[in-house]
Tab-separated table of C-alpha atoms in Angstrom:
chain	number	residue	atom	x	y	z
A	1	UNK	CA	13.132	15.123	-0.120
A	2	UNK	CA	14.008	12.135	1.540
A	3	UNK	CA	12.103	9.386	0.307
A	4	UNK	CA	12.844	6.677	2.787
A	5	UNK	CA	10.774	5.600	5.205
A	6	UNK	CA	10.070	3.185	8.424
A	7	UNK	CA	7.471	0.738	8.472
A	8	UNK	CA	7.348	1.146	12.319
A	9	UNK	CA	4.537	4.143	12.740
A	10	UNK	CA	2.099	5.288	10.729
A	11	UNK	CA	3.039	5.816	7.079
A	12	UNK	CA	0.952	9.259	6.371
A	13	UNK	CA	2.678	10.850	9.528
A	14	UNK	CA	5.913	10.385	7.889
A	15	UNK	CA	5.468	11.462	4.656
A	16	UNK	CA	3.599	14.573	6.042
A	17	UNK	CA	6.532	15.431	8.214
A	18	UNK	CA	8.998	14.889	4.947
A	19	UNK	CA	6.708	17.839	3.395
A	20	UNK	CA	6.732	20.019	6.003
A	21	UNK	CA	10.240	19.673	6.167
A	22	UNK	CA	10.827	20.718	2.568
A	23	UNK	CA	7.983	23.474	2.723
A	24	UNK	CA	10.174	24.760	5.892
A	25	UNK	CA	13.167	24.535	4.245
A	26	UNK	CA	12.407	26.280	0.887
A	27	UNK	CA	13.073	22.764	-1.487
A	28	UNK	CA	9.164	23.210	-2.048
A	29	UNK	CA	8.450	26.815	-3.120
A	30	UNK	CA	5.912	29.164	-1.750
A	31	UNK	CA	3.168	28.321	-4.557
A	32	UNK	CA	5.224	25.741	-5.880
A	33	UNK	CA	3.022	22.837	-7.780
A	34	UNK	CA	3.316	19.641	-5.963
A	35	UNK	CA	3.557	16.367	-7.948
A	36	UNK	CA	-0.235	14.458	-8.152
A	37	UNK	CA	-1.220	11.695	-5.518
A	38	UNK	CA	-0.265	8.899	-7.848
A	39	UNK	CA	3.192	10.174	-8.749
A	40	UNK	CA	4.192	10.914	-5.342
A	41	UNK	CA	3.048	7.296	-4.322
A	42	UNK	CA	5.108	5.549	-6.715
A	43	UNK	CA	7.935	7.902	-5.591
A	44	UNK	CA	7.734	6.736	-2.010
A	45	UNK	CA	6.563	3.499	-2.766
A	46	UNK	CA	3.432	3.862	-0.740
A	47	UNK	CA	-0.347	2.783	-1.580
A	48	UNK	CA	-2.232	5.820	-3.084
A	49	UNK	CA	-4.744	6.121	-0.218
A	50	UNK	CA	-1.814	6.273	2.055
A	51	UNK	CA	-0.488	9.297	-0.022
A	52	UNK	CA	-3.843	10.856	-0.400
A	53	UNK	CA	-4.706	10.521	3.391
A	54	UNK	CA	-1.741	12.702	3.941
A	55	UNK	CA	-2.296	15.192	1.462
A	56	UNK	CA	-5.478	15.855	2.371
A	57	UNK	CA	-4.459	16.103	6.228
A	58	UNK	CA	-1.538	18.824	4.925
A	59	UNK	CA	-4.295	20.415	3.126
A	60	UNK	CA	-6.268	20.813	6.823
A	61	UNK	CA	-3.649	22.116	8.539
A	62	UNK	CA	-3.570	24.846	5.363
A	63	UNK	CA	0.223	23.541	4.174
A	64	UNK	CA	-1.122	22.392	0.936
A	65	UNK	CA	-4.224	24.374	-0.957
A	66	UNK	CA	-5.960	22.423	-3.894
A	67	UNK	CA	-7.076	24.090	-6.721
A	68	UNK	CA	-9.974	22.248	-8.111
A	69	UNK	CA	-8.360	21.258	-11.455
A	70	UNK	CA	-4.972	22.797	-11.894
A	71	UNK	CA	-3.868	20.247	-9.020
A	72	UNK	CA	-1.943	20.641	-5.563
A	73	UNK	CA	0.320	23.721	-4.734
A	74	UNK	CA	2.303	25.105	-1.534
A	75	UNK	CA	0.306	27.623	0.452
A	76	UNK	CA	1.186	31.245	-0.844
A	77	UNK	CA	1.082	31.684	3.167
A	78	UNK	CA	4.443	33.115	4.318
A	79	UNK	CA	3.681	33.793	7.666
A	80	UNK	CA	2.577	29.917	8.136
A	81	UNK	CA	5.561	28.779	6.344
A	82	UNK	CA	7.509	30.702	8.881
A	83	UNK	CA	5.891	29.426	11.520
A	84	UNK	CA	6.562	25.961	10.618
A	85	UNK	CA	9.924	26.342	10.107
A	86	UNK	CA	10.142	28.087	13.312
A	87	UNK	CA	8.449	25.315	15.158
A	88	UNK	CA	10.438	22.727	13.889
A	89	UNK	CA	13.715	24.436	14.969
A	90	UNK	CA	12.080	24.740	18.331
A	91	UNK	CA	12.007	21.192	18.536
A	92	UNK	CA	15.434	20.458	17.128
A	93	UNK	CA	16.766	23.093	19.782
A	94	UNK	CA	14.429	21.382	22.809
A	95	UNK	CA	15.947	17.803	21.585
A	96	UNK	CA	19.260	19.111	21.721
A	97	UNK	CA	18.896	20.848	25.300
A	98	UNK	CA	17.074	17.498	26.597
A	99	UNK	CA	20.071	15.513	25.261
A	100	UNK	CA	22.858	17.814	26.922
A	101	UNK	CA	21.220	18.064	30.130
A	102	UNK	CA	20.728	14.411	30.329
A	103	UNK	CA	24.522	14.226	29.969
A	104	UNK	CA	25.260	16.482	32.637
A	105	UNK	CA	25.635	20.120	31.001
A	106	UNK	CA	24.631	23.314	31.956
A	107	UNK	CA	22.914	25.195	29.689
A	108	UNK	CA	25.877	27.716	29.758
A	109	UNK	CA	28.247	24.630	29.230
A	110	UNK	CA	26.096	23.428	26.434
A	111	UNK	CA	26.369	27.015	24.456
A	112	UNK	CA	29.853	27.041	25.065
A	113	UNK	CA	30.097	23.509	23.516
A	114	UNK	CA	27.904	23.948	20.574
A	115	UNK	CA	29.540	27.092	19.333
A	116	UNK	CA	33.210	25.233	20.117
A	117	UNK	CA	32.141	22.583	18.169
A	118	UNK	CA	30.660	24.232	14.898
A	119	UNK	CA	33.930	25.918	14.923
A	120	UNK	CA	35.670	22.765	14.536
A	121	UNK	CA	33.320	21.282	12.556
A	122	UNK	CA	33.847	24.258	10.213
A	123	UNK	CA	37.590	23.480	10.157
A	124	UNK	CA	36.901	19.636	9.631
A	125	UNK	CA	35.091	20.644	6.647
A	126	UNK	CA	37.169	23.477	5.058
A	127	UNK	CA	40.267	20.700	5.656
A	128	UNK	CA	38.566	17.863	4.048
A	129	UNK	CA	37.189	20.473	1.267
B	1	UNK	CA	-20.658	26.141	6.596
B	2	UNK	CA	-18.666	25.721	3.646
B	3	UNK	CA	-16.489	22.985	5.211
B	4	UNK	CA	-19.217	20.875	6.743
B	5	UNK	CA	-20.621	20.402	3.218
B	6	UNK	CA	-17.184	19.616	1.966
B	7	UNK	CA	-16.825	16.922	4.277
B	8	UNK	CA	-19.946	15.296	3.811
B	9	UNK	CA	-19.635	15.432	-0.178
B	10	UNK	CA	-16.132	13.003	1.108
B	11	UNK	CA	-18.254	10.472	3.261
B	12	UNK	CA	-20.089	9.769	0.016
B	13	UNK	CA	-18.708	6.715	-1.112
B	14	UNK	CA	-19.737	4.507	-3.730
B	15	UNK	CA	-20.889	0.882	-2.751
B	16	UNK	CA	-18.674	-1.763	-1.887
B	17	UNK	CA	-17.181	-3.860	-4.438
B	18	UNK	CA	-17.598	-6.799	-2.062
B	19	UNK	CA	-20.557	-7.666	0.506
B	20	UNK	CA	-20.070	-10.849	2.962
B	21	UNK	CA	-22.571	-11.513	5.191
B	22	UNK	CA	-22.571	-14.152	7.644
B	23	UNK	CA	-20.831	-16.734	5.700
B	24	UNK	CA	-19.494	-20.071	6.898
B	25	UNK	CA	-17.964	-22.536	5.218
B	26	UNK	CA	-17.492	-26.530	6.350
B	27	UNK	CA	-15.341	-28.579	4.544
B	28	UNK	CA	-16.770	-31.634	6.488
B	29	UNK	CA	-15.988	-31.510	9.919
B	30	UNK	CA	-13.441	-28.891	9.651
B	31	UNK	CA	-15.309	-25.074	9.757
B	32	UNK	CA	-12.903	-22.936	7.272
B	33	UNK	CA	-14.833	-19.789	7.671
B	34	UNK	CA	-17.196	-19.139	10.625
B	35	UNK	CA	-19.816	-16.505	10.141
B	36	UNK	CA	-17.753	-14.010	8.232
B	37	UNK	CA	-18.917	-10.449	7.394
B	38	UNK	CA	-16.833	-7.913	5.520
B	39	UNK	CA	-17.659	-4.919	3.514
B	40	UNK	CA	-14.731	-3.785	0.939
B	41	UNK	CA	-14.823	-0.772	-0.383
B	42	UNK	CA	-13.407	0.016	-4.097
B	43	UNK	CA	-10.261	1.536	-4.691
B	44	UNK	CA	-8.330	-0.246	-2.017
B	45	UNK	CA	-5.375	-2.691	-1.658
B	46	UNK	CA	-5.969	-4.906	1.248
B	47	UNK	CA	-3.852	-7.558	2.966
B	48	UNK	CA	-5.373	-10.559	3.835
B	49	UNK	CA	-3.671	-12.008	6.797
B	50	UNK	CA	-3.787	-14.806	9.567
B	51	UNK	CA	-1.577	-17.748	10.397
B	52	UNK	CA	-2.096	-21.019	8.345
B	53	UNK	CA	-5.242	-22.447	7.948
B	54	UNK	CA	-6.907	-19.277	9.003
B	55	UNK	CA	-9.573	-19.377	6.231
B	56	UNK	CA	-7.862	-16.948	3.932
B	57	UNK	CA	-7.390	-18.784	0.644
B	58	UNK	CA	-11.257	-20.489	1.127
B	59	UNK	CA	-12.582	-16.506	0.912
B	60	UNK	CA	-10.255	-15.727	-1.868
B	61	UNK	CA	-11.820	-19.137	-3.604
B	62	UNK	CA	-15.542	-18.268	-2.738
B	63	UNK	CA	-14.770	-14.973	-4.257
B	64	UNK	CA	-13.448	-16.126	-7.466
B	65	UNK	CA	-16.329	-18.315	-7.669
B	66	UNK	CA	-14.736	-21.719	-6.783
B	67	UNK	CA	-17.256	-22.773	-4.272
B	68	UNK	CA	-20.692	-22.573	-4.388
B	69	UNK	CA	-21.642	-24.086	-1.514
B	70	UNK	CA	-21.318	-22.189	1.558
B	71	UNK	CA	-23.981	-20.664	4.503
B	72	UNK	CA	-24.764	-17.017	4.034
B	73	UNK	CA	-24.115	-14.425	1.145
B	74	UNK	CA	-21.626	-13.171	-0.954
B	75	UNK	CA	-21.915	-10.650	-3.101
B	76	UNK	CA	-19.678	-8.748	-5.832
B	77	UNK	CA	-21.033	-5.631	-7.276
B	78	UNK	CA	-24.294	-7.007	-6.056
B	79	UNK	CA	-24.018	-10.428	-8.044
B	80	UNK	CA	-23.196	-13.545	-6.569
B	81	UNK	CA	-19.826	-15.120	-7.727
B	82	UNK	CA	-20.620	-16.940	-11.015
B	83	UNK	CA	-20.361	-16.124	-14.673
B	84	UNK	CA	-20.886	-12.408	-14.333
B	85	UNK	CA	-18.861	-12.004	-11.680
B	86	UNK	CA	-16.172	-13.737	-13.313
B	87	UNK	CA	-15.737	-11.932	-16.036
B	88	UNK	CA	-14.630	-8.956	-13.524
B	89	UNK	CA	-12.507	-10.752	-10.917
B	90	UNK	CA	-9.204	-11.417	-11.501
B	91	UNK	CA	-7.646	-14.147	-9.713
B	92	UNK	CA	-4.226	-15.548	-9.214
B	93	UNK	CA	-4.169	-18.883	-7.881
B	94	UNK	CA	-1.074	-19.377	-5.381
B	95	UNK	CA	-0.617	-23.158	-7.201
B	96	UNK	CA	0.326	-22.624	-10.620
B	97	UNK	CA	-2.785	-22.751	-12.859
B	98	UNK	CA	-1.349	-21.813	-16.013
B	99	UNK	CA	-0.832	-24.809	-18.803
B	100	UNK	CA	2.498	-26.528	-18.612
B	101	UNK	CA	2.904	-27.182	-21.902
B	102	UNK	CA	1.895	-23.626	-23.668
B	103	UNK	CA	3.620	-20.808	-25.009
B	104	UNK	CA	3.374	-17.623	-23.180
B	105	UNK	CA	2.337	-16.226	-26.856
B	106	UNK	CA	-0.444	-18.891	-26.635
B	107	UNK	CA	-1.560	-18.173	-23.008
B	108	UNK	CA	-1.860	-14.656	-24.142
B	109	UNK	CA	-4.351	-15.601	-26.859
B	110	UNK	CA	-6.162	-17.552	-24.367
B	111	UNK	CA	-6.762	-14.756	-22.089
B	112	UNK	CA	-7.524	-12.106	-25.017
B	113	UNK	CA	-10.330	-14.708	-25.662
B	114	UNK	CA	-11.639	-15.039	-22.297
B	115	UNK	CA	-11.788	-11.615	-21.088
B	116	UNK	CA	-13.200	-8.678	-22.383
B	117	UNK	CA	-10.997	-6.383	-20.070
B	118	UNK	CA	-7.670	-7.845	-20.954
B	119	UNK	CA	-5.001	-5.525	-22.079
B	120	UNK	CA	-2.614	-7.463	-24.246
B	121	UNK	CA	-0.350	-4.663	-25.165
B	122	UNK	CA	0.212	-4.086	-21.327
B	123	UNK	CA	0.970	-7.790	-20.870
B	124	UNK	CA	3.300	-7.724	-23.641
B	125	UNK	CA	5.169	-4.652	-22.034
B	126	UNK	CA	4.795	-5.715	-18.398
B	127	UNK	CA	6.393	-8.837	-19.592
B	128	UNK	CA	9.521	-7.724	-21.362
B	129	UNK	CA	9.887	-5.556	-17.793
B	130	UNK	CA	10.575	-8.906	-16.189
B	131	UNK	CA	12.226	-10.591	-19.059
B	132	UNK	CA	9.821	-13.397	-19.677
B	133	UNK	CA	10.111	-14.658	-23.040
B	134	UNK	CA	7.215	-15.030	-25.142
B	135	UNK	CA	8.128	-18.245	-26.551
B	136	UNK	CA	8.889	-19.646	-23.091
B	137	UNK	CA	6.458	-22.757	-21.694
B	138	UNK	CA	5.590	-22.692	-17.597
B	139	UNK	CA	7.138	-25.843	-17.599
B	140	UNK	CA	10.966	-24.467	-18.331
B	141	UNK	CA	9.920	-21.631	-15.931
B	142	UNK	CA	11.357	-21.270	-12.345
B	143	UNK	CA	8.741	-20.279	-10.138
B	144	UNK	CA	9.926	-16.752	-9.884
B	145	UNK	CA	9.398	-16.730	-13.633
B	146	UNK	CA	6.020	-18.298	-13.239
B	147	UNK	CA	5.095	-15.658	-10.676
B	148	UNK	CA	6.208	-12.732	-12.705
B	149	UNK	CA	4.110	-14.042	-15.874
B	150	UNK	CA	0.899	-14.267	-13.407
B	151	UNK	CA	1.399	-11.209	-12.136
B	152	UNK	CA	1.378	-9.472	-15.511
B	153	UNK	CA	-1.322	-11.639	-16.766
B	154	UNK	CA	-3.305	-10.486	-13.204
B	155	UNK	CA	-2.243	-6.636	-13.691
B	156	UNK	CA	-3.446	-6.749	-17.442
B	157	UNK	CA	-6.850	-7.077	-16.471
B	158	UNK	CA	-9.105	-4.226	-16.197
B	159	UNK	CA	-10.932	-5.938	-13.248
B	160	UNK	CA	-13.081	-4.544	-10.522
B	161	UNK	CA	-11.415	-7.219	-7.956
B	162	UNK	CA	-8.138	-8.302	-7.846
B	163	UNK	CA	-7.486	-11.539	-5.704
B	164	UNK	CA	-3.864	-12.713	-5.328
B	165	UNK	CA	-2.888	-15.887	-2.868
B	166	UNK	CA	0.614	-15.650	-2.538
B	167	UNK	CA	2.083	-13.366	-5.343
B	168	UNK	CA	5.565	-13.163	-4.385
B	169	UNK	CA	6.797	-16.499	-2.685
B	170	UNK	CA	8.542	-17.533	-5.266
B	171	UNK	CA	10.374	-14.123	-6.417
B	172	UNK	CA	13.631	-13.757	-5.299
B	173	UNK	CA	14.541	-10.634	-2.638
B	174	UNK	CA	15.900	-8.187	-5.425
B	175	UNK	CA	12.607	-8.748	-7.803
B	176	UNK	CA	10.027	-8.633	-5.042
B	177	UNK	CA	10.504	-4.676	-5.149
B	178	UNK	CA	9.970	-4.774	-9.260
B	179	UNK	CA	6.789	-6.204	-8.510
B	180	UNK	CA	5.481	-4.306	-5.961
B	181	UNK	CA	5.992	-0.840	-8.197
B	182	UNK	CA	4.678	-2.715	-10.975
B	183	UNK	CA	1.386	-3.377	-9.002
B	184	UNK	CA	1.360	0.323	-7.692
B	185	UNK	CA	2.236	1.621	-10.793
B	186	UNK	CA	-0.513	-0.353	-12.631
B	187	UNK	CA	-3.353	-0.258	-10.100
B	188	UNK	CA	-6.688	0.704	-11.131
B	189	UNK	CA	-8.445	2.845	-8.652
B	190	UNK	CA	-11.968	1.778	-9.581
B	191	UNK	CA	-10.957	-1.600	-8.670
B	192	UNK	CA	-9.867	-3.499	-5.334
B	193	UNK	CA	-7.199	-5.983	-4.766
B	194	UNK	CA	-7.178	-8.304	-2.308
B	195	UNK	CA	-3.571	-10.041	-1.284
B	196	UNK	CA	-2.660	-13.004	0.537
B	197	UNK	CA	0.504	-13.162	1.841
B	198	UNK	CA	2.690	-14.680	4.798
B	199	UNK	CA	5.195	-12.011	3.460
B	200	UNK	CA	3.721	-8.976	5.353
B	201	UNK	CA	7.217	-7.149	5.885
B	202	UNK	CA	8.186	-7.362	2.517
B	203	UNK	CA	5.075	-5.936	1.234
B	204	UNK	CA	3.485	-4.239	4.346
B	205	UNK	CA	3.557	-0.734	2.167
B	206	UNK	CA	1.363	-1.604	-0.064
B	207	UNK	CA	-1.185	-2.255	1.918
B	208	UNK	CA	-3.863	0.761	3.037
B	209	UNK	CA	-5.694	-1.598	5.191
B	210	UNK	CA	-5.537	-5.208	5.974
B	211	UNK	CA	-8.102	-7.681	6.902
B	212	UNK	CA	-6.960	-10.266	9.880
B	213	UNK	CA	-8.708	-13.609	10.330
B	214	UNK	CA	-8.095	-16.310	12.856
B	215	UNK	CA	-9.712	-19.851	13.142
B	216	UNK	CA	-12.523	-18.776	10.053
B	217	UNK	CA	-13.210	-15.408	12.192
B	218	UNK	CA	-12.443	-11.853	11.135
B	219	UNK	CA	-10.075	-10.464	13.981
B	220	UNK	CA	-9.819	-7.216	12.495
B	221	UNK	CA	-10.269	-4.838	9.042
B	222	UNK	CA	-8.191	-2.126	10.625
B	223	UNK	CA	-6.714	0.553	8.286
B	224	UNK	CA	-2.822	-0.209	8.069
B	225	UNK	CA	-0.976	3.276	9.624
B	226	UNK	CA	-4.031	3.141	12.471
B	227	UNK	CA	-2.816	-0.523	13.726
B	228	UNK	CA	1.144	0.926	13.164
B	229	UNK	CA	-0.165	3.827	15.429
B	230	UNK	CA	-1.942	1.166	18.284
B	231	UNK	CA	0.701	-1.139	18.223
B	232	UNK	CA	3.813	0.807	17.805
B	233	UNK	CA	5.585	-0.974	15.668
B	234	UNK	CA	5.361	-2.363	11.950
B	235	UNK	CA	2.374	-4.013	10.566
B	236	UNK	CA	4.274	-7.214	10.968
B	237	UNK	CA	4.799	-6.544	14.599
B	238	UNK	CA	1.095	-5.835	14.895
B	239	UNK	CA	-0.015	-9.142	13.591
B	240	UNK	CA	2.402	-11.221	16.037
B	241	UNK	CA	0.929	-9.161	18.827
B	242	UNK	CA	-2.829	-9.724	17.561
B	243	UNK	CA	-2.203	-13.816	16.733
B	244	UNK	CA	-1.168	-13.859	20.192
B	245	UNK	CA	-3.388	-11.958	21.782
């Protein structure tokens, strides 16, 4: 999980996004125990109350589940995780489409460009090793 | 519904650490605090911000028990600032309040004698982290090292209320992060910390909320993230907007 945050927008929301991303990508596995508020606050270098708020909100969304004494865990609800991942992918795709439209690409052109770009990126990565 | 029950439980907060009711403080013709009202809960790290002369240090000193004369009422855990509260308030003044010609070892001994809540082992550990020698004396120290010594002494107390006046003013930029990490790691959630600073940018992640003073009045007491959202920027940018308005 990327621990770098910006100070120019609500910090708890940024933390929520990082945790959502980690769950969507599988970096945090379903049912995995998450670190304590104190540990995570130290990790992200934020106030423990800010961290508490972020984790509480994620609990309200159902992404994290609190077990009274054992701590906090990632949900086992794979449907919810799949939905989260789809929403994140939709956002990424929408942003791409928006920016390409702004550059004057038609949808057909942007798909073609995207495919060609992927090939050349792969090619470059292979060459650089 | 089970949900509602749970919500209600979370709303039950412990009584505030600090209650300030209609406090006014004059220095001759100058009004330093002007009808201030505040209720400060426990478990917070609060930035006390405002331009020069807005009353920040005066407020801190009243809480620390340095000024006995003011209008209105100040309560710390239900008691007026005095002998009882001094035992549970840890205060770090902006100008060095440490004896110049005394070794760190001896200063530690004084702290142990004066404060029942002082954790000597912790203090020695912190000083080691900061590379402050136990045989050094404040008169030989740079401003930054004195800051580190003071913060170590302060954080080693198990207090209810921590008052810090410009704690990192003399600490260089690289060491600042160190000091902040140390404050976060050693923060006692049964206590509350009020930090006066003009270096908002460097430590804004430390604050869960901020109190803004302007000409002796409370301009706002608000959650940091609420301010970031409302002003669409950093706390520092929000402060600029508030002071300008």
